[in-house]
Tab-separated table of C-alpha atoms in Angstrom:
chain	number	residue	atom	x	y	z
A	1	UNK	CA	59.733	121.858	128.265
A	2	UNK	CA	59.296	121.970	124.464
A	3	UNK	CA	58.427	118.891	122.834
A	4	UNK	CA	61.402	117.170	121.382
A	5	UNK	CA	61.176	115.980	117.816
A	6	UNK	CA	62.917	112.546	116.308
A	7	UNK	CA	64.732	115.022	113.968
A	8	UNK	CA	66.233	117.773	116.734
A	9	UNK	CA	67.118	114.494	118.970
A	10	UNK	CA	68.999	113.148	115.476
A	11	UNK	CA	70.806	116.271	115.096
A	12	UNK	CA	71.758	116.925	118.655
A	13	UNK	CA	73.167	113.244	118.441
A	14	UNK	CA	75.052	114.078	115.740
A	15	UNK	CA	76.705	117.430	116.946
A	16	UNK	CA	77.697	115.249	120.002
A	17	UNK	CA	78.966	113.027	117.909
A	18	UNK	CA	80.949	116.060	115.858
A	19	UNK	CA	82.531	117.085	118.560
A	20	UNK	CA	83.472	114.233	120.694
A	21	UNK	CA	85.392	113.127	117.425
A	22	UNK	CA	87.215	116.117	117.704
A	23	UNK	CA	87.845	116.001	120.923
A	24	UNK	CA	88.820	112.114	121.554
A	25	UNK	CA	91.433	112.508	118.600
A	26	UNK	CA	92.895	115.646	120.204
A	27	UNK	CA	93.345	114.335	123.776
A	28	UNK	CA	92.875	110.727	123.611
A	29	UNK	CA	90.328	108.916	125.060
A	30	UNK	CA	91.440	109.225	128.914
A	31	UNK	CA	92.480	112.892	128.494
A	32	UNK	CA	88.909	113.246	126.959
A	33	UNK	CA	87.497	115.001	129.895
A	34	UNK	CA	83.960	115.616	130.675
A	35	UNK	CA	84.828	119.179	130.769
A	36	UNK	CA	86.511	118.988	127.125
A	37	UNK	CA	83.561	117.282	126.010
A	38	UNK	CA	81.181	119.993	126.471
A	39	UNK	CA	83.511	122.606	125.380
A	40	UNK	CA	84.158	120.393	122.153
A	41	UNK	CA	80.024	119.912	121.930
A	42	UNK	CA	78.964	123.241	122.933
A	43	UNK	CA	76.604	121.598	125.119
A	44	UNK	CA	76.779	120.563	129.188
A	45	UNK	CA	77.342	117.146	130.324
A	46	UNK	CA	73.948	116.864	130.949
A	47	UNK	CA	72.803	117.158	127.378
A	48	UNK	CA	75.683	114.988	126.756
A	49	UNK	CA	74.625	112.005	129.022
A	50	UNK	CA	71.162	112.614	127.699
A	51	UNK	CA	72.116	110.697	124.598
A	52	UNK	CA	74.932	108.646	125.779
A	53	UNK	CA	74.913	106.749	128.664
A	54	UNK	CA	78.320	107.053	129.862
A	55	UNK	CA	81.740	108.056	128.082
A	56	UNK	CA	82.391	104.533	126.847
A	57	UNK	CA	78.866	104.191	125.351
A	58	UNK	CA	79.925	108.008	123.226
A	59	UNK	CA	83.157	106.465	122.076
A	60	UNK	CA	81.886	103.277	121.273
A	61	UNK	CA	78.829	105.370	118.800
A	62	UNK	CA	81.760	107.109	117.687
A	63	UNK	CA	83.488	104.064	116.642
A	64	UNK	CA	80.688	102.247	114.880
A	65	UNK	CA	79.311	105.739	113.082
A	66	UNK	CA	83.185	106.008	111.838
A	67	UNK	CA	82.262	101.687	110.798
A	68	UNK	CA	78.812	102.832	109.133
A	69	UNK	CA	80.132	105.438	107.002
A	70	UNK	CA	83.030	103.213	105.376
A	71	UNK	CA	80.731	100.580	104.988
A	72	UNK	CA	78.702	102.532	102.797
A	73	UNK	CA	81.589	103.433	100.522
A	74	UNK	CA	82.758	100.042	100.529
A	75	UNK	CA	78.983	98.486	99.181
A	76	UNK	CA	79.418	101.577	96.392
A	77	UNK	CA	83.104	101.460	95.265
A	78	UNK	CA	84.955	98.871	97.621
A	79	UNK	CA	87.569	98.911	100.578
A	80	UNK	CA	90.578	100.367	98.360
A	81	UNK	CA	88.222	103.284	97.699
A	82	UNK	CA	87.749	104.127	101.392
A	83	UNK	CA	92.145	104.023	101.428
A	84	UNK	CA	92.429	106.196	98.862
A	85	UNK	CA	89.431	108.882	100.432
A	86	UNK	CA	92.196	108.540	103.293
A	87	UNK	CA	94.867	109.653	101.315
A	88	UNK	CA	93.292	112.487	99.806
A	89	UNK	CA	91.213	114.296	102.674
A	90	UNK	CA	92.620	115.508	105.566
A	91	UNK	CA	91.225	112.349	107.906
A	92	UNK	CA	92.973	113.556	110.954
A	93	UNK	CA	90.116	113.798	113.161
A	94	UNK	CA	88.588	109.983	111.740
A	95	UNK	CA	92.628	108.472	112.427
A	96	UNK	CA	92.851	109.993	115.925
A	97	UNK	CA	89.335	108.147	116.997
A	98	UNK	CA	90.275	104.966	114.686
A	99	UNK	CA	93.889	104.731	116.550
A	100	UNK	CA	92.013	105.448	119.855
A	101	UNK	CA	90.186	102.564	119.584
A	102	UNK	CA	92.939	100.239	118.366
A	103	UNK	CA	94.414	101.545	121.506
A	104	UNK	CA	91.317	100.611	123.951
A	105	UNK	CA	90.882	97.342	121.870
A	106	UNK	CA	94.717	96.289	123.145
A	107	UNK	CA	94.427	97.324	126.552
A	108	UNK	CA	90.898	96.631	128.006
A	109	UNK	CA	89.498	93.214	127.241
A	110	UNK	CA	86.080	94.176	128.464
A	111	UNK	CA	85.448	96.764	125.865
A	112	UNK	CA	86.916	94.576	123.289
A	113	UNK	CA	84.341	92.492	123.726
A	114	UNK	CA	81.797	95.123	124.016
A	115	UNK	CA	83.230	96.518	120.353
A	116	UNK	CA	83.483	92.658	118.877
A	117	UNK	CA	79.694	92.585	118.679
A	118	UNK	CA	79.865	95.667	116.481
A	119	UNK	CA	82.474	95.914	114.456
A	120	UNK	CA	81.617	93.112	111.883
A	121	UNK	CA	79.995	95.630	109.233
A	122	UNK	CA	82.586	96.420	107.412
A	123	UNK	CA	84.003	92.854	107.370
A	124	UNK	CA	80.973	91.996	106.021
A	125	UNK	CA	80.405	94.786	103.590
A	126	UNK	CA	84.014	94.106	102.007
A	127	UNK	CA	82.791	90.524	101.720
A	128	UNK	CA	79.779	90.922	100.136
A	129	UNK	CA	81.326	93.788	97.327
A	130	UNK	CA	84.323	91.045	96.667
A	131	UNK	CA	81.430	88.454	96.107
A	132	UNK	CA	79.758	90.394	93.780
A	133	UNK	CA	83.031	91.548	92.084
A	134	UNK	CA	83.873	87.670	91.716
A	135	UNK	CA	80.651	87.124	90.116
A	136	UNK	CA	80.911	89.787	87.693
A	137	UNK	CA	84.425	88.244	86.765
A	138	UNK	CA	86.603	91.374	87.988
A	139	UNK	CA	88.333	89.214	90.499
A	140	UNK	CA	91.317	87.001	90.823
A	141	UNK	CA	89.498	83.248	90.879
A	142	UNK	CA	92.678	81.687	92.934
A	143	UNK	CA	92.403	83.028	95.494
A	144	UNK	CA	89.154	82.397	98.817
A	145	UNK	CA	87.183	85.731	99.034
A	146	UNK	CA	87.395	85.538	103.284
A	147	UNK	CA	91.522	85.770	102.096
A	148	UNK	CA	91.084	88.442	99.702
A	149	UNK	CA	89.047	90.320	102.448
A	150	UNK	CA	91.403	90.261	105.549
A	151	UNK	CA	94.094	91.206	102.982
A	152	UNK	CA	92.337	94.372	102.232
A	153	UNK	CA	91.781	95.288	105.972
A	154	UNK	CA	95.010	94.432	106.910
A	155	UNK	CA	96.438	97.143	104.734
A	156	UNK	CA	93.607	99.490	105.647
A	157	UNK	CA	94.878	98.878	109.137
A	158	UNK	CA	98.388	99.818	107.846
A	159	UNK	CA	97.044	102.917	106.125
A	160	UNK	CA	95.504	104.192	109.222
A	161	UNK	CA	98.581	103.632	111.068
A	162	UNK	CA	100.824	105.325	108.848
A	163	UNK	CA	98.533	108.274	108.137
A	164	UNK	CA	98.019	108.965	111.956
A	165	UNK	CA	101.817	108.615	112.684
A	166	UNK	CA	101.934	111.463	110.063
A	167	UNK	CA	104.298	109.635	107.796
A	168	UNK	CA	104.733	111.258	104.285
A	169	UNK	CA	101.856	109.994	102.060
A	170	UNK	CA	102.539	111.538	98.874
A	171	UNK	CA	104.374	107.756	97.948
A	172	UNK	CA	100.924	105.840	98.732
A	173	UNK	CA	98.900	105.922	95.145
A	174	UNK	CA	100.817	103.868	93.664
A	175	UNK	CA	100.535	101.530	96.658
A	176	UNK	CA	97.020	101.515	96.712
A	177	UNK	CA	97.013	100.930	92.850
A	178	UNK	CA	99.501	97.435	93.381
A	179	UNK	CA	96.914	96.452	96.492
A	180	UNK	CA	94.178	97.019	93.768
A	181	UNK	CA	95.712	95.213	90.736
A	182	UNK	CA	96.139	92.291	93.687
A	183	UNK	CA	93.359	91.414	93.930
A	184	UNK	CA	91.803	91.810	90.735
A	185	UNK	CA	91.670	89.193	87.794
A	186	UNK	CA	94.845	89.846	85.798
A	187	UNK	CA	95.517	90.261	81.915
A	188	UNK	CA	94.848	93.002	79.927
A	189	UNK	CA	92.829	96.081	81.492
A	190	UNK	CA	89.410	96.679	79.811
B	1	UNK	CA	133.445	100.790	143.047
B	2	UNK	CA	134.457	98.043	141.247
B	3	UNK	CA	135.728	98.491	137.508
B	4	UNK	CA	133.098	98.130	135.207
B	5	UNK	CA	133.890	96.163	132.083
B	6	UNK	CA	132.394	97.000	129.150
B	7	UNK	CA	130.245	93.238	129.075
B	8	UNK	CA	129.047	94.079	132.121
B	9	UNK	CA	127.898	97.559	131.091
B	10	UNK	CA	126.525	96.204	127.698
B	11	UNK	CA	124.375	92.952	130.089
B	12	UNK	CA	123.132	96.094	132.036
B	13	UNK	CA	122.113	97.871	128.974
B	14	UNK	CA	119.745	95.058	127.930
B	15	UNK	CA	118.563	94.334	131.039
B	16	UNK	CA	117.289	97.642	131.394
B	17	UNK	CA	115.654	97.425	127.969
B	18	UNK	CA	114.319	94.005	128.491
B	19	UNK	CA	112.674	94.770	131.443
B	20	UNK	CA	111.546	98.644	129.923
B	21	UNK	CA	109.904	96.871	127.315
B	22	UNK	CA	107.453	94.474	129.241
B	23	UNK	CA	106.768	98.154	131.071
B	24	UNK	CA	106.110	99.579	128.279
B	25	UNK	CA	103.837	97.538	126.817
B	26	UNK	CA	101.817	96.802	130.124
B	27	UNK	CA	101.153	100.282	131.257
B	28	UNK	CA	101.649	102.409	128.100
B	29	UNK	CA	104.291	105.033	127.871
B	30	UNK	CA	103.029	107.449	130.463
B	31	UNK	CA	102.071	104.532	132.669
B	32	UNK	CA	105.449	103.713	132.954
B	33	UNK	CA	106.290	105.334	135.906
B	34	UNK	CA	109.909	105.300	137.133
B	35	UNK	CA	109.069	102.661	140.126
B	36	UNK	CA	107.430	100.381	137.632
B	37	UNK	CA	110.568	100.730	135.544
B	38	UNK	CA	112.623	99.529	138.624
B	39	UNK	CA	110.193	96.409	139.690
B	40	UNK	CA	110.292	95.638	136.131
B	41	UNK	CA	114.241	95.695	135.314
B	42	UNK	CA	115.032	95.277	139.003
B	43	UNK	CA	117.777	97.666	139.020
B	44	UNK	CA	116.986	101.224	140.693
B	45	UNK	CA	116.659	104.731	138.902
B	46	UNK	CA	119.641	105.561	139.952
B	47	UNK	CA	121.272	102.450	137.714
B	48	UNK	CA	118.521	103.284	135.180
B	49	UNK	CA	119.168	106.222	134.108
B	50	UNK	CA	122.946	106.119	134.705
B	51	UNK	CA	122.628	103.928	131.511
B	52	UNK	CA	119.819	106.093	129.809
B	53	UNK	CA	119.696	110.195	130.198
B	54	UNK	CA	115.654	110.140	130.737
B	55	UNK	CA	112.548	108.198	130.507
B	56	UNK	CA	111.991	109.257	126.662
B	57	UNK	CA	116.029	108.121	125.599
B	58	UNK	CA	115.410	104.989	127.534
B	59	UNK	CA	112.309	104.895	124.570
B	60	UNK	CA	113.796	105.752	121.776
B	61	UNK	CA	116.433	103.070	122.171
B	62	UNK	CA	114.105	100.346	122.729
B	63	UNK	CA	112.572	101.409	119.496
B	64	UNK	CA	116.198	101.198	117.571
B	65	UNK	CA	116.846	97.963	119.400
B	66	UNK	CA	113.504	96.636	118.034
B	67	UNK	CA	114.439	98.191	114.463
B	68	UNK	CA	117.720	96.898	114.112
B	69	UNK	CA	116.544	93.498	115.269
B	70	UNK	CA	114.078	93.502	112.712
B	71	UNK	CA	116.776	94.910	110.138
B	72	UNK	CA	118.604	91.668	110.426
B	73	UNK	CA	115.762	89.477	109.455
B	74	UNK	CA	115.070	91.574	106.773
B	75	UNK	CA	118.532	91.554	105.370
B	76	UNK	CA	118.004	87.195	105.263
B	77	UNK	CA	114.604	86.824	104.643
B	78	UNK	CA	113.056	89.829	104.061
B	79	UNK	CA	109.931	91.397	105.501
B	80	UNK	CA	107.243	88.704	105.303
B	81	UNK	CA	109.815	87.213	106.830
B	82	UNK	CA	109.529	89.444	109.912
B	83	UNK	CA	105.538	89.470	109.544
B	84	UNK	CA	105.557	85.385	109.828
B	85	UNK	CA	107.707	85.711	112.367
B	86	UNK	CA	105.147	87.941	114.542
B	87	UNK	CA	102.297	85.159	113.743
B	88	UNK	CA	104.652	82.285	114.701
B	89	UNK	CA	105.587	83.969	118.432
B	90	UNK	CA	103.726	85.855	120.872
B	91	UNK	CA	105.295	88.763	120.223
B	92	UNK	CA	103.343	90.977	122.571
B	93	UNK	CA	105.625	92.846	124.584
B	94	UNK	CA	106.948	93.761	121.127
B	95	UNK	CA	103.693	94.675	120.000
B	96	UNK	CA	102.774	96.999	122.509
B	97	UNK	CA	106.456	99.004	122.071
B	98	UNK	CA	105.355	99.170	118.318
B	99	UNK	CA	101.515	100.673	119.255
B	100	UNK	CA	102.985	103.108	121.969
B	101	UNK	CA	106.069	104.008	119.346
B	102	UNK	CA	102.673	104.832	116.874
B	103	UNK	CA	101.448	106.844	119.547
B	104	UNK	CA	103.526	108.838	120.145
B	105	UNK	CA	104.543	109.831	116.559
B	106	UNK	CA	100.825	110.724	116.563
B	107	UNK	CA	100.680	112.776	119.237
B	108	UNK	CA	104.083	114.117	120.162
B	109	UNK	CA	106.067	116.540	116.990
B	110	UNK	CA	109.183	116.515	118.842
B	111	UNK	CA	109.268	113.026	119.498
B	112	UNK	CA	108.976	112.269	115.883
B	113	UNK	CA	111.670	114.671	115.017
B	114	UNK	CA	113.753	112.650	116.977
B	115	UNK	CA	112.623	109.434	115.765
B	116	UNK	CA	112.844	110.306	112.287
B	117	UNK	CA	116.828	109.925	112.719
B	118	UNK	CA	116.555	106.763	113.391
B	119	UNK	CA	113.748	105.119	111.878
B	120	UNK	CA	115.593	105.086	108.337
B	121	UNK	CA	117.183	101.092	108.890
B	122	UNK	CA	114.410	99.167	108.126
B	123	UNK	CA	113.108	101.088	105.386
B	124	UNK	CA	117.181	100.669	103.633
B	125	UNK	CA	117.157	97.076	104.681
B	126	UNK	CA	114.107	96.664	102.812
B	127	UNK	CA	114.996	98.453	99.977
B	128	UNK	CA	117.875	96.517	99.922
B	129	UNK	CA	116.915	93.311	99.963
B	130	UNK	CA	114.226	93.903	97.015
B	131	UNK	CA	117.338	95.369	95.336
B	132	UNK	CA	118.875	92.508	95.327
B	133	UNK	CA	115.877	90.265	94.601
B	134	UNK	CA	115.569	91.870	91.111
B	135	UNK	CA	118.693	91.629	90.316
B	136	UNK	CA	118.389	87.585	91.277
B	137	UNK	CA	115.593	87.794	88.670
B	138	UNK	CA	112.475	87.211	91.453
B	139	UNK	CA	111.184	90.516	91.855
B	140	UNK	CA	108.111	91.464	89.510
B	141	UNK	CA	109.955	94.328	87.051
B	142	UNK	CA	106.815	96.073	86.315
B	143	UNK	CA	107.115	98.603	89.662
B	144	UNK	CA	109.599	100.413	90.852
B	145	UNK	CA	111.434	98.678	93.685
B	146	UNK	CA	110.500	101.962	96.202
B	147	UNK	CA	107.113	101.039	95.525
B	148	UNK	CA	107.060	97.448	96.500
B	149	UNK	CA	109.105	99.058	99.510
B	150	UNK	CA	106.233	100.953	100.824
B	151	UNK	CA	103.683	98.286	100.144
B	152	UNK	CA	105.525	95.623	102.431
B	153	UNK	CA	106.161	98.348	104.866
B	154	UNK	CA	102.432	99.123	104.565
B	155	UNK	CA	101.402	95.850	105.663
B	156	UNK	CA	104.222	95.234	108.635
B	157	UNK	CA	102.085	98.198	110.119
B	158	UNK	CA	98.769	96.937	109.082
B	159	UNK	CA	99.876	93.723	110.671
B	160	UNK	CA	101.250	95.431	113.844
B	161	UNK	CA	98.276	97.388	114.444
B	162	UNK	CA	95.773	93.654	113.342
B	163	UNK	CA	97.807	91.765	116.444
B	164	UNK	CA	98.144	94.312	118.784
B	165	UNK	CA	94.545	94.567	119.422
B	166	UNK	CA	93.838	90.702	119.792
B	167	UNK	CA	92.230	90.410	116.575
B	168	UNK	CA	92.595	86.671	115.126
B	169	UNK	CA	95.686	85.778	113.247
B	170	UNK	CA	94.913	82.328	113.159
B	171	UNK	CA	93.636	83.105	108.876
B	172	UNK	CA	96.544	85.210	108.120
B	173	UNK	CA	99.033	82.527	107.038
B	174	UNK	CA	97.184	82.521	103.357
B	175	UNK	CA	97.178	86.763	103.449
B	176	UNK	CA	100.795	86.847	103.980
B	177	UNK	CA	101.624	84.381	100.717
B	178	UNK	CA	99.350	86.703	98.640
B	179	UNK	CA	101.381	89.632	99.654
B	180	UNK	CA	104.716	87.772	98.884
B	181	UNK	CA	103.214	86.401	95.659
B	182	UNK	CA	102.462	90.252	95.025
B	183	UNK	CA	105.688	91.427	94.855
B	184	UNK	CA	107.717	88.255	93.261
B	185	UNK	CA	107.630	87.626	89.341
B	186	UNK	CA	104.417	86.012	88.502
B	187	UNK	CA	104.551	82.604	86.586
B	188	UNK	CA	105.429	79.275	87.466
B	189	UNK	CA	107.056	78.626	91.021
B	190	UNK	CA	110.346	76.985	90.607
């Protein structure tokens, strides 16, 4: 057997990752076969299980990669960024996986528990760019920063919601721009 | 066979949806077999679907029955009104028609063709109701009253989707005032 290097393991992870995104969204998490997985991979379910323990374990790395990547554009340009990158991709594969897991989260308490110790970084990434917005006097002062923050996930929750029920979004800028103005210090715009 | 008065056929009706609805929500739409249906309205398929052509109408009219319920309150109090409301109760059973409703909108085009017919109340009620709040003079006049329609709609979801998977709701008390603050007239409270 070849010797396997740290960056052919990283990509293999990733096309795993690709495809079981793909593949949850299209089918759902129980009609997620093993089968469907390695069709939607390319690869056998022994390459599969190679990376991921079991199907849970994949769908949970699916979940917090989906968690990693927001956070990211939430420390650049904040939550209400990451709504409106919803609005104007086509997120249909992200939603299916995102609704997936709101699904699992309601229904089985053990993997809600399993995802609780995970899914904090974006809670704590919207936190930390409100704190610094605060700071820089670009916020609302009235109103606790732990407020401001489950406001903006709570409509982020919405968004998802009404995106993968394939509701007509061409209505939501100006949404998004009234969640904005929300939360921001008012008076006249610079 | 006894004559059946229309009470009686209308105390049937609801029955059956009661008891559809705890189904529903427990085992998910496809988990909710026809003999869980009967053990959970106590009435057999036969009765069932005397009332309701099939499995999906039985659905769809728990969805309207949850609609126009929530129609009402809006027409009084409004929608914050109906999102205090689902912090104040457990409104579980509720919940999980809501999730399975999103669903299946997701994942089913003909379902939502169907559903589109009759998803329309709430949205008018709303729209209504903000109607009628700028003409009282407590509406912010700075965006247009569709707008402020989609943002509390927005957020009904987001907070749907937030207490259907057991997050904490015990901190959203103080979100819910900022989104009623958001839409009313700013300046002093009267």
């Amino acid at each position: 057997m070849p010797r396997v290097s740290q960056d052919h393991l990283e990509a293999r992870r990733h096309q795993i990752l690709d495809g079981a995104r793909v593949c949850f969204a299209r089918y759902g998490y129980e009609g997620a076969t093993v089968r469907r997985l390695e069709e939607a991979t390319g690869l056998s379910r022994g390459a599969i299980f190679h990376h991921f323990r079991d199907k849970e374990s994949l769908f949970l790395a699916l979940a917090e990669d989906d968690a990693h990547r927001m956070a990211d554009v939430v420390a650049r340009e904040g939550l209400v960024q990451v709504m409106r990158d919803l609005l104007s991709t086509d997120g249909a594969d992200w939603l299916g996986s995102r609704l997936e897991l709101s699904r699992r989260l309601r229904t089985d308490p053990e993997f809600r528990a399993r995802w609780a110790e995970r899914s904090e970084q974006l809670t704590i990434a919207t936190r930390q760019r409100l704190e610094r917005q605060r700071e820089a006097g670009n916020l609302r002062d009235d109103i606790d920063v732990a407020v401001l923050t489950s406001y903006l996930e709570l409509v982020l929750e919405g968004l998802v919601s009404h995106l993968a029920m394939g509701l007509p979004a061409d209505d939501l800028e100006p949404v998004l721009d009234l969640v904005e103005s929300s939360v921001r210090r008012a008076g006249p715009k610079p």
